[in-house]
Short mmCIF file of N, CA and C in Angstrom, two decimals:
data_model
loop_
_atom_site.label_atom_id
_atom_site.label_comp_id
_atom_site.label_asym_id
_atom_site.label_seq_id
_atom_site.Cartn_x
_atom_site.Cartn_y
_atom_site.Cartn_z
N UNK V 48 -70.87 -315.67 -173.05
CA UNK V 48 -71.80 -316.72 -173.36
C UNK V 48 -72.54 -317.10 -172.09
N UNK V 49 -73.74 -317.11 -172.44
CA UNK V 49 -74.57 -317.55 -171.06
C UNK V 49 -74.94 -319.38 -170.76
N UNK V 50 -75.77 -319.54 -169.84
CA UNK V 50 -75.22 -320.84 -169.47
C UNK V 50 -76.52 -321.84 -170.55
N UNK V 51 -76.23 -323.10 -170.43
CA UNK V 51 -76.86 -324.20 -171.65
C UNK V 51 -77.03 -325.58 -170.57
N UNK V 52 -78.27 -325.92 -170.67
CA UNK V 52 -78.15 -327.00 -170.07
C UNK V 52 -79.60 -328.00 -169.68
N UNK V 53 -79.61 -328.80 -170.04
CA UNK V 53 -80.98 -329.63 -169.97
C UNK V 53 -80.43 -331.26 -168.75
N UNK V 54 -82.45 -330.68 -167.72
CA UNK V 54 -82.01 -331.98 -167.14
C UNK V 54 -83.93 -332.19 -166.40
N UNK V 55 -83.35 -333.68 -166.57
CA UNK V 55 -84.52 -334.04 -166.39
C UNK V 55 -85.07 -334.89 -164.98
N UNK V 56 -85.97 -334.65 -164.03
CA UNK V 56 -86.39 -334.77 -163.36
C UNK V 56 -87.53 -336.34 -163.09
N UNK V 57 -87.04 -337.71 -163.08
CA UNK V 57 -88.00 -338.23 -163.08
C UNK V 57 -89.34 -338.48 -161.79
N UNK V 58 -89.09 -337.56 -161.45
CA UNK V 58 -90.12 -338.15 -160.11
C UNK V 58 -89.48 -338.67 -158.52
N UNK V 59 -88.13 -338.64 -159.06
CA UNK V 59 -86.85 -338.97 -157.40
C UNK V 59 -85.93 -338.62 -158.08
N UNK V 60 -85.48 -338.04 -158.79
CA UNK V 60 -83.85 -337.50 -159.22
C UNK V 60 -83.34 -336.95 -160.23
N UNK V 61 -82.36 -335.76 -160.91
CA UNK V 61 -82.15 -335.13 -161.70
C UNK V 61 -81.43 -336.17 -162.30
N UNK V 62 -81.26 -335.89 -163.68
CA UNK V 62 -80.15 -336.55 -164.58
C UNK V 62 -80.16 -335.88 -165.76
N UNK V 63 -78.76 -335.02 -166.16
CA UNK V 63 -78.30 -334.92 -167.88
C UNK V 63 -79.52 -334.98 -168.75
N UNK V 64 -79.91 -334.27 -169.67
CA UNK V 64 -81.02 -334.91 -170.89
C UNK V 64 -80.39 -333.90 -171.79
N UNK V 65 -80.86 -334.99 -172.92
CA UNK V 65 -80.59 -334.06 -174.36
C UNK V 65 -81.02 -332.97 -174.59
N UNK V 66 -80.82 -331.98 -175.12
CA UNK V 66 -81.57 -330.81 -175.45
C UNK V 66 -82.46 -331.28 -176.78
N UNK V 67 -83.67 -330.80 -176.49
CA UNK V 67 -85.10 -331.21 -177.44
C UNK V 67 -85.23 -332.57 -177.84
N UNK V 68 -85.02 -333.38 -176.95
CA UNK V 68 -85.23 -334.70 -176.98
C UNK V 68 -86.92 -334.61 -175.44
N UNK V 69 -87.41 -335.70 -176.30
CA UNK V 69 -88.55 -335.84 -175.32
C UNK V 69 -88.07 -336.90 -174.11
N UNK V 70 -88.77 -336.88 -173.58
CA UNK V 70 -87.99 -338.21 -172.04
C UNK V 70 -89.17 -339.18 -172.70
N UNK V 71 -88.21 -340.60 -172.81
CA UNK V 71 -89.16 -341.71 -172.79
C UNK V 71 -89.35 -342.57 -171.79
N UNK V 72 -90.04 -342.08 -170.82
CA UNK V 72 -90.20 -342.59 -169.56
C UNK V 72 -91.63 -342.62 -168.54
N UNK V 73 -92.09 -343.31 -168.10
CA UNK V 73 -93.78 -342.83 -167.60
C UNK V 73 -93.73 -341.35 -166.65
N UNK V 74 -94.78 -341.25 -166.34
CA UNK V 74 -95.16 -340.13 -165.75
C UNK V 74 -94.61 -340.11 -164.65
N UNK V 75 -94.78 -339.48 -163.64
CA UNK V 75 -94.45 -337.46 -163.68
C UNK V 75 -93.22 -337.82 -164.27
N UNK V 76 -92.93 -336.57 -164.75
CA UNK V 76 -91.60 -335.92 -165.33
C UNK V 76 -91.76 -334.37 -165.27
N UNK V 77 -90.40 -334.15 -165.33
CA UNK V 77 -89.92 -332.56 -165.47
C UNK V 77 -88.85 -332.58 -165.89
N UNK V 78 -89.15 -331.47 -167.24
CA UNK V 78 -87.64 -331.45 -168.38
C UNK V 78 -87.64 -329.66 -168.08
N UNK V 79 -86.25 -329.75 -167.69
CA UNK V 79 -85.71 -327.69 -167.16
C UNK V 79 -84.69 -328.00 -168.13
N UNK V 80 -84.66 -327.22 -169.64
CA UNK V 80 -83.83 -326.69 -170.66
C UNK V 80 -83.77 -325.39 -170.46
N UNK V 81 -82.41 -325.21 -170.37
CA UNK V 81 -81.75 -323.51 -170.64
C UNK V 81 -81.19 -323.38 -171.36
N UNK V 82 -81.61 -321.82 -171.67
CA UNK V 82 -81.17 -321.56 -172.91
C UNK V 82 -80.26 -320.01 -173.25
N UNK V 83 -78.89 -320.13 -172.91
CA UNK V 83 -77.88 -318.90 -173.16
C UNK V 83 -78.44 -318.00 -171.52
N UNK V 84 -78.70 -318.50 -170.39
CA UNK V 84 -79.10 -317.80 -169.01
C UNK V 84 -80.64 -316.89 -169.36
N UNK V 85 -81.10 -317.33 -170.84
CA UNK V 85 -82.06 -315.99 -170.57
C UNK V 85 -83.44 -317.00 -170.75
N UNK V 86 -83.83 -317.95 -171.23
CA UNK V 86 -84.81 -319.04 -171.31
C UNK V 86 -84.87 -320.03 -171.17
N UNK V 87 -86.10 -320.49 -169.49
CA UNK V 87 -85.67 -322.06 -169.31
C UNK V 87 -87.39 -322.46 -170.02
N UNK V 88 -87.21 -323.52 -170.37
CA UNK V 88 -88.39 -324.43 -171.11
C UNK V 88 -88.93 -325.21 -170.04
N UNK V 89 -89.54 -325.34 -169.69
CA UNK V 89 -90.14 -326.54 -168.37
C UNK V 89 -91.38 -327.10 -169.34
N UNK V 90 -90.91 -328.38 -169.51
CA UNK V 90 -91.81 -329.38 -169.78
C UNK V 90 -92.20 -330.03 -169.02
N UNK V 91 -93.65 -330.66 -168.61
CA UNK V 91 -94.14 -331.55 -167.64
C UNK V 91 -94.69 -332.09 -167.84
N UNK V 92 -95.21 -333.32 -167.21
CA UNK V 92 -96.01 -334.46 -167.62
C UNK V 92 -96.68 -335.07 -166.44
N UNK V 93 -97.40 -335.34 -166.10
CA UNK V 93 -98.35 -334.84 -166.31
C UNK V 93 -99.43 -333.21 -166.59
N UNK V 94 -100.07 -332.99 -167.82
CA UNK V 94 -99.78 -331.74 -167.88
C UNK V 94 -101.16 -331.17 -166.44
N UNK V 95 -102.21 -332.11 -166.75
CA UNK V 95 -103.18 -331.43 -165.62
C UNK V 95 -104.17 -330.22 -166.76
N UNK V 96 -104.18 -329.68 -165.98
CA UNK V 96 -105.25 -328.37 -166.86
C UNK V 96 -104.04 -327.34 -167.38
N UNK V 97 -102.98 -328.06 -167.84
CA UNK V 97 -102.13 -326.50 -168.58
C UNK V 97 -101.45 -327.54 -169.73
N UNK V 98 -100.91 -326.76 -170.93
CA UNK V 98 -100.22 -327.08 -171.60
C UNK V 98 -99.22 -328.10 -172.08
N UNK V 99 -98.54 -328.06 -170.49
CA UNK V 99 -97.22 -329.02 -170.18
C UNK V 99 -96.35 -328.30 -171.02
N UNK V 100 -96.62 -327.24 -170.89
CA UNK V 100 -94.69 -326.82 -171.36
C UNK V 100 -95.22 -325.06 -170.73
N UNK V 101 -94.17 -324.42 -169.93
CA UNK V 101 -93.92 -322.87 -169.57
C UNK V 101 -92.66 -322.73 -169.20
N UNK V 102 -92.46 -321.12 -168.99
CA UNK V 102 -91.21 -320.79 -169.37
C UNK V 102 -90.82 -319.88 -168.42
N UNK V 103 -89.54 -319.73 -167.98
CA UNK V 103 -89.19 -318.56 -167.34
C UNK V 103 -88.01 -317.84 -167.80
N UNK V 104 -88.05 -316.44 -167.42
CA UNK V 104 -86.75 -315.62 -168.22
C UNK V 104 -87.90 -315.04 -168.93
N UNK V 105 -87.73 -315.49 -170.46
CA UNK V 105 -88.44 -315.13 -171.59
C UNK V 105 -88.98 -316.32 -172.21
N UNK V 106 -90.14 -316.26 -172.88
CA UNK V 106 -90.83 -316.98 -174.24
C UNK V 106 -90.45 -316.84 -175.18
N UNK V 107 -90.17 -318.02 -175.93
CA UNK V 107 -89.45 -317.33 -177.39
C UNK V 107 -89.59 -316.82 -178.14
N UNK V 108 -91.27 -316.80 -178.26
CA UNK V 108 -91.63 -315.36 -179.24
C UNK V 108 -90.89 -314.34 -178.88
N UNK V 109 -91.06 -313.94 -177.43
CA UNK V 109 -90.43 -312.91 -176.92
C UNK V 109 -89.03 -312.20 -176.79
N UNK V 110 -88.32 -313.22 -176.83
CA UNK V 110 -86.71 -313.50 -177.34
C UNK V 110 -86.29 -313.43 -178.39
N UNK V 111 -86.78 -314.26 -179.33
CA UNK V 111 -86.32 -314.20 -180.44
C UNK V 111 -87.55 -313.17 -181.44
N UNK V 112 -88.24 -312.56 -181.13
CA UNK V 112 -88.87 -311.48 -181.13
C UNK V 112 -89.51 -311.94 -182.75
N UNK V 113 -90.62 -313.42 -182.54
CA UNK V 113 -90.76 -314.57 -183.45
C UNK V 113 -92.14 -315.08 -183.19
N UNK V 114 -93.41 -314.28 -183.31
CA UNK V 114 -94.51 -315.36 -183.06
C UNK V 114 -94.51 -316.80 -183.38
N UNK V 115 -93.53 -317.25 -183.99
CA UNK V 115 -94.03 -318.38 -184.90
C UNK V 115 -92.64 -319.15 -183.45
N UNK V 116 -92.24 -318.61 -182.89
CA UNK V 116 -91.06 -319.57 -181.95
C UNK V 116 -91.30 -320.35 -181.19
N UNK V 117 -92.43 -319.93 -180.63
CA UNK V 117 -93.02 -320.91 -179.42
C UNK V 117 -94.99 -320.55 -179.82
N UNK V 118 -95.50 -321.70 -179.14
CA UNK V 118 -97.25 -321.13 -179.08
C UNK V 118 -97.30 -320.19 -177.68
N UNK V 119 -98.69 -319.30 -178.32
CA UNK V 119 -98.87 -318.27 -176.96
C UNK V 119 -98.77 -319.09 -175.39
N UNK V 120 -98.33 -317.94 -174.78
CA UNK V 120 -98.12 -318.27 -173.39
C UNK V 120 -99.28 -318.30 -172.60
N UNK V 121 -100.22 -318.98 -171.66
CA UNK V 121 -100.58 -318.55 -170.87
C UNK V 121 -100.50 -318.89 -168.90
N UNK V 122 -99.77 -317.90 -169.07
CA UNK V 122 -99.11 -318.16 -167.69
C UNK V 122 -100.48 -318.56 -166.55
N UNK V 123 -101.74 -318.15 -166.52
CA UNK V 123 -102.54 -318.75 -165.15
C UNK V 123 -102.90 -320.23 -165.68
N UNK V 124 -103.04 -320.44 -166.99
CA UNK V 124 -103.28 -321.93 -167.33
C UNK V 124 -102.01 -322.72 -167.06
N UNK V 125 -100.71 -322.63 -167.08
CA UNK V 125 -100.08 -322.80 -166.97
C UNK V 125 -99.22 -323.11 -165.28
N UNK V 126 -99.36 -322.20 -164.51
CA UNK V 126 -99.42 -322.11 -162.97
C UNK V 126 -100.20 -323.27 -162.75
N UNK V 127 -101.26 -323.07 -162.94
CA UNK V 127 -102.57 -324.25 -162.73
C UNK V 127 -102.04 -325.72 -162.49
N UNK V 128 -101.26 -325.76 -164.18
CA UNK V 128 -101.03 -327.17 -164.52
C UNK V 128 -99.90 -327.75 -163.43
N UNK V 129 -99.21 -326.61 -163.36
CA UNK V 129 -98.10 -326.73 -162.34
C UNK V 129 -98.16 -327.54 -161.30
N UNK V 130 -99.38 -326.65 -160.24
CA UNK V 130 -99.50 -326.65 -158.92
C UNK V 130 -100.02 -328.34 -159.31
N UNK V 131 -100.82 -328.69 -159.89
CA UNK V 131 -101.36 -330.10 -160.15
C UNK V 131 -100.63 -330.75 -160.53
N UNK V 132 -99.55 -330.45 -160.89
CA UNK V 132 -98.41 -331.68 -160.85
C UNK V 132 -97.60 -331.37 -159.70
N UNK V 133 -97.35 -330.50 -158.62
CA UNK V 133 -96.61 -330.29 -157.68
C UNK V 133 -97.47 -331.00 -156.51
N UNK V 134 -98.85 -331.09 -156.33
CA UNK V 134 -99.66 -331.76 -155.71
C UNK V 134 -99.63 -333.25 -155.90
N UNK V 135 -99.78 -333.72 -157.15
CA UNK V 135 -99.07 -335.18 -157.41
C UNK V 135 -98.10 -335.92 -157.44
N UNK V 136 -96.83 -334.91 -157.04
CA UNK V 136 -95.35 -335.17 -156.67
C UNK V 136 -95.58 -335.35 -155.17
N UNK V 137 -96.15 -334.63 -154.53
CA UNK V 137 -96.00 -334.25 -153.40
C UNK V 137 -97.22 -335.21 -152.33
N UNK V 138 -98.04 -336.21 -153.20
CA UNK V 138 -99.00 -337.42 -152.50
C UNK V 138 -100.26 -336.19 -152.42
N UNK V 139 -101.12 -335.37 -153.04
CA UNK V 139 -101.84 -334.53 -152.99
C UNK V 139 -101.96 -333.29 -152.21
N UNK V 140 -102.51 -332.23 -152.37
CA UNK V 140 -102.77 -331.19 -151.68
C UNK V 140 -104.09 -330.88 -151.32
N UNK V 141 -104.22 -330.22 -150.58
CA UNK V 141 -106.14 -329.64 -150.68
C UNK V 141 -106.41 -328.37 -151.56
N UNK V 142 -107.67 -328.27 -151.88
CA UNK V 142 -107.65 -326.98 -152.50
C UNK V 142 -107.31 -325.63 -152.09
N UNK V 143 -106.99 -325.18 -151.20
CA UNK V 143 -106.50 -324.07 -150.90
C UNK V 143 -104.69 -324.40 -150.98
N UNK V 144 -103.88 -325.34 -150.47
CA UNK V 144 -102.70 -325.58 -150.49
C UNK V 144 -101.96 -325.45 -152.21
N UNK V 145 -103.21 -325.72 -153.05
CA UNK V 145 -103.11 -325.90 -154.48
C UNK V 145 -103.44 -324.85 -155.28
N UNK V 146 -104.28 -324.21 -154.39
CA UNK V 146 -104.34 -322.75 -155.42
C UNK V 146 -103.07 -321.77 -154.51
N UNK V 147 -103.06 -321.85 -153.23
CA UNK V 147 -101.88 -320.99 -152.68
C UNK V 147 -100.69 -321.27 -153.69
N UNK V 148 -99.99 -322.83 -153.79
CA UNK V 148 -98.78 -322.71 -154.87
C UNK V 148 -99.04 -322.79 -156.31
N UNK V 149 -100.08 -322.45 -157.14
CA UNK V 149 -100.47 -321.67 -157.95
C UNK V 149 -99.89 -320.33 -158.06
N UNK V 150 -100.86 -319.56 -157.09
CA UNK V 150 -100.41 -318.22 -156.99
C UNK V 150 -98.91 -317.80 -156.96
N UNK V 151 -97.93 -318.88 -156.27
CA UNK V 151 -96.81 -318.51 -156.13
C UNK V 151 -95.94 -318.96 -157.31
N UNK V 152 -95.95 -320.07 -158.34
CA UNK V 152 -95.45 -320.38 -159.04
C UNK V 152 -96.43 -319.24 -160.44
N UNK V 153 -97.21 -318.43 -160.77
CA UNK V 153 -97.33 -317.79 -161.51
C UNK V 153 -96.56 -316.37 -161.25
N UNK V 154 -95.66 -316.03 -160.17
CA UNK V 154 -94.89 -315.62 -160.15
C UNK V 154 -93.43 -315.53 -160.85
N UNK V 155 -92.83 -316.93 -160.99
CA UNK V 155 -91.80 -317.14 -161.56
C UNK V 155 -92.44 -317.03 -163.34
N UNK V 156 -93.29 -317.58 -163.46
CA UNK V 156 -93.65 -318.02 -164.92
C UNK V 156 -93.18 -316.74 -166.22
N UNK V 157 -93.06 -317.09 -167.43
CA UNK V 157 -92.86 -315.78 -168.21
C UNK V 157 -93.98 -315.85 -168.91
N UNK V 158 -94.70 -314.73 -169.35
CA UNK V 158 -95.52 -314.37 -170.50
C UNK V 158 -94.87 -313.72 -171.71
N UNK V 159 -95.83 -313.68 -173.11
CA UNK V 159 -95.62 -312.95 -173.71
C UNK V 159 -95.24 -311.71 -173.74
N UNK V 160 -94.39 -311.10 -174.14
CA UNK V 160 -94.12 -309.66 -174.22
C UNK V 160 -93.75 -308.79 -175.73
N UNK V 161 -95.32 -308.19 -176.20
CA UNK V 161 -94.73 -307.46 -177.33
C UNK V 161 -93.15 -306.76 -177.44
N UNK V 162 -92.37 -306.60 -178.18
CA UNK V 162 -90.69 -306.38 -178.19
C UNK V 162 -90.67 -304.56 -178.11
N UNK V 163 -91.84 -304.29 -178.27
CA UNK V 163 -91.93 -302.86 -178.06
C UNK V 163 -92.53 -302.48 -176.93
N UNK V 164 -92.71 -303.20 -175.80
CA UNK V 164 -93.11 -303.31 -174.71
C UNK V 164 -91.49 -303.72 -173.37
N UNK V 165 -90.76 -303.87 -174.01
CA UNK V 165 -89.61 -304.09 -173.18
C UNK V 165 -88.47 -302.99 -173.36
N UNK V 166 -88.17 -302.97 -172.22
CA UNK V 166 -87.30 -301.31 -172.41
C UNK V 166 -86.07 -301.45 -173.23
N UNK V 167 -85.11 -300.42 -172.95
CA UNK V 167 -83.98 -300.65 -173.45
C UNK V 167 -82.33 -301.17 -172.33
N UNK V 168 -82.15 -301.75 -172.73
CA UNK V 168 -80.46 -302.43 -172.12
C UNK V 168 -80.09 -301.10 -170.98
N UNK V 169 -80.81 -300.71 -170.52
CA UNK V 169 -79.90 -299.17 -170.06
C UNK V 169 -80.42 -299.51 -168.09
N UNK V 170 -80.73 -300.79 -167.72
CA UNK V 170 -81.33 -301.01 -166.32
C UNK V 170 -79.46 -301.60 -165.80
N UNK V 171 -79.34 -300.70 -164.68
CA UNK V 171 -78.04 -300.97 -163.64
C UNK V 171 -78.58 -302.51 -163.41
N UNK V 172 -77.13 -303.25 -163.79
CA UNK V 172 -77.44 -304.76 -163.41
C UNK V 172 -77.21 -304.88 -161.88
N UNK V 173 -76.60 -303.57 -161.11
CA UNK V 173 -76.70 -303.74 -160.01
C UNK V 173 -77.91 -303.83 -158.98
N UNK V 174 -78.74 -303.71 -159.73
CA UNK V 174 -79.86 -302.80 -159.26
C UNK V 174 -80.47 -303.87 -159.16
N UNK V 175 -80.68 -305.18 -159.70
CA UNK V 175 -81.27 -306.42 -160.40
C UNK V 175 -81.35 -307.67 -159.28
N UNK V 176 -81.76 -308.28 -158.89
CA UNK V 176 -81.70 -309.84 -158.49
C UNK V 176 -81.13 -310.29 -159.42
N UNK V 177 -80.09 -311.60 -158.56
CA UNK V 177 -79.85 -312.45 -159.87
C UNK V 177 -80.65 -312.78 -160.68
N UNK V 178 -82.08 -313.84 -159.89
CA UNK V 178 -82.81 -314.16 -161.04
C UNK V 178 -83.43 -313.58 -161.86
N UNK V 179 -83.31 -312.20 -161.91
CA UNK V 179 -83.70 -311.34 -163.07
C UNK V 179 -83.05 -311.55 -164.16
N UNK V 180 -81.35 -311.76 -163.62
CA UNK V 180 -80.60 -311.89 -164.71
C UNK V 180 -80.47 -312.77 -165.33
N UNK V 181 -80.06 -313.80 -164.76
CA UNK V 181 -79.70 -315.88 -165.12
C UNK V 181 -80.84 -316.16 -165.07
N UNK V 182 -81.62 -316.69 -165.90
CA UNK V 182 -82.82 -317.64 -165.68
C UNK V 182 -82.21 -319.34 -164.90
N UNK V 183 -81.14 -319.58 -164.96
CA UNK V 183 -80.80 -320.29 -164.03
C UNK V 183 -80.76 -320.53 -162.27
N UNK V 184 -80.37 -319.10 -162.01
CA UNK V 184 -80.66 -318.57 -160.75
C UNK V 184 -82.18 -318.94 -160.50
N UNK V 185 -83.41 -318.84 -161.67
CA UNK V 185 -84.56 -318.21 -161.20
C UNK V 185 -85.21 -319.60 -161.76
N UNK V 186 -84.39 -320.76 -161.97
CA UNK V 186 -84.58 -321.68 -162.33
C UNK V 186 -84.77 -322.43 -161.18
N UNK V 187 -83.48 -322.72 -160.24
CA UNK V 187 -83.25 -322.87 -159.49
C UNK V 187 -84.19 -322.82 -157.87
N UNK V 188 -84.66 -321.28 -158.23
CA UNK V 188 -85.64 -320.77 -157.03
C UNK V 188 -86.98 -321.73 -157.21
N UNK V 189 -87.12 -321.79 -158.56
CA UNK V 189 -88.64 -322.10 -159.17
C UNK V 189 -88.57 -323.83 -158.74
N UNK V 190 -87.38 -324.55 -158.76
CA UNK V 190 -87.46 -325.63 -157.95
C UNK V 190 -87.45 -326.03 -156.74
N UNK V 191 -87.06 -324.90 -155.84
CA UNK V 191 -87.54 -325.05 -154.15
C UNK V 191 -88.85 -324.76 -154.60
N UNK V 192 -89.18 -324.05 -155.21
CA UNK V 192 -90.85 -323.48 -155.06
C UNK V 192 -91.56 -325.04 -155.37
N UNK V 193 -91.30 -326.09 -156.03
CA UNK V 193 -91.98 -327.10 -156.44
C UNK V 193 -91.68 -328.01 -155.43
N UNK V 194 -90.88 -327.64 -154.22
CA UNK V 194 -90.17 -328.40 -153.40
C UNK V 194 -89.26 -329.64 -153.71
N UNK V 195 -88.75 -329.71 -155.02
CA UNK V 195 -87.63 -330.61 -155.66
C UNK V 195 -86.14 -330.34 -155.31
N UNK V 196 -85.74 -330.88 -154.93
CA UNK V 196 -84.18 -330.99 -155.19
C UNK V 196 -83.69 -330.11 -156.26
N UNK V 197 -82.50 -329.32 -156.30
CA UNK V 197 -82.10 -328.70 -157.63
C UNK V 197 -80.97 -329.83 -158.67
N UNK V 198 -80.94 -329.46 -159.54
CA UNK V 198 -79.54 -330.41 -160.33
C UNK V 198 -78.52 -329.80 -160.03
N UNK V 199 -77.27 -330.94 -159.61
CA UNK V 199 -76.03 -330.26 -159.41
C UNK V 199 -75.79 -328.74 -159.87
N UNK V 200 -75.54 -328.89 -161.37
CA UNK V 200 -75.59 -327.83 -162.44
C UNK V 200 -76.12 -326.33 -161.75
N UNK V 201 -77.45 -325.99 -160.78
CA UNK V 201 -77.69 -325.46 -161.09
C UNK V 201 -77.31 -324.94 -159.09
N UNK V 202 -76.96 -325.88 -158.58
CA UNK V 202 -76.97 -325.88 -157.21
C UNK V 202 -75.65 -324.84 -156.70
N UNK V 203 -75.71 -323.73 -157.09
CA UNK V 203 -73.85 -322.89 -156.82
C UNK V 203 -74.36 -322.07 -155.54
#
C-alpha cells in the first residue's frame, strides 16, 4: 500500500486536512493530497492565471485511465499560476525571477498521458529516482522548489 495523506499549508505552517474537504480559510493557501504514492493534488489559492489545482506523479485521467476523473491538465497554465502564488508567498518577484520559477516548477508538474502512451511495468526501479517513484518524495522536492517548509509527514 502506498502512502495517503492531506495537508494544508496556510501561508506560515502545515497542518493535517481532510481529504477532499476545501480549506475554509482566506488566502494564500496550499492543499498537497496524496494519493496511494502515485498522485499528489495541489490545490491553491490564490489561483493567479492557472486553474488552482495541478498535479504531480499522475492526473487522474491518467491513472485511473478516466477522462471524466479530473479536467484536462495544463501544465504551462498551471506553472504560471504557481510561480504567482510563489511570488506572493514570497513578498513579490520580478519578472524574470517569476518566469525562471515557472520554468522550474513545470518540471515537477504532471500532464495528461494517453494510457497507450505509457510503457509497460518492466523499468528497473533501480534505475529510477525516488521521486519517480513516491510522488511524496517528489512532493516534497516540489516544496523546497516553492521555498516552503515540508510537513512532518513528508520530511524523512
Amino acid at each position: 500500500m502506498g502512502f495517503f495523506g492531506t495537508y494544508l499549508f496556510d501561508g506560515g505552517r502545515w497542518t493535517a486536512h481532510g481529504a477532499n474537504e476545501q480549506p475554509a480559510l482566506p488566502e494564500p493557501w496550499l492543499l498537497v493530497d496524496i494519493h496511494d504514492s502515485d498522485i499528489a493534488t495541489l490545490t491553491y489559492r490564490p489561483a493567479g492565471p492557472g486553474s488552482g489545482i495541478a498535479y504531480l506523479g499522475y492526473t487522474p485521467r491518467t491513472y485511473f485511465e478516466n477522462p471524466d476523473a479530473s479536467a484536462p491538465t495544463d501544465v504551462v497554465r498551471e506553472a504560471a499560476g504557481l510561480s504567482v502564488w510563489w511570488a506572493q508567498q514570497r513578498g513579490g518577484a520580478s519578472d524574470i525571477e517569476r518566469s525562471a520559477k515557472e520554468g522550474e516548477l513545470t518540471a515537477y508538474l504532471a500532464a495528461d498521458l494517453d494510457p497507450a502512451d505509457i510503457g509497460p511495468d518492466d523499468e528497473d526501479d533501480d534505475d529510477l529516482d525516488d521521486a519517480e517513484i513516491f510522488v511524496e518524495v517528489k512532493a516534497a522536492r516540489f516544496l523546497t522548489a516553492l521555498g516552503l517548509p515540508t510537513p512532518d509527514a513528508l520530511s524523512h
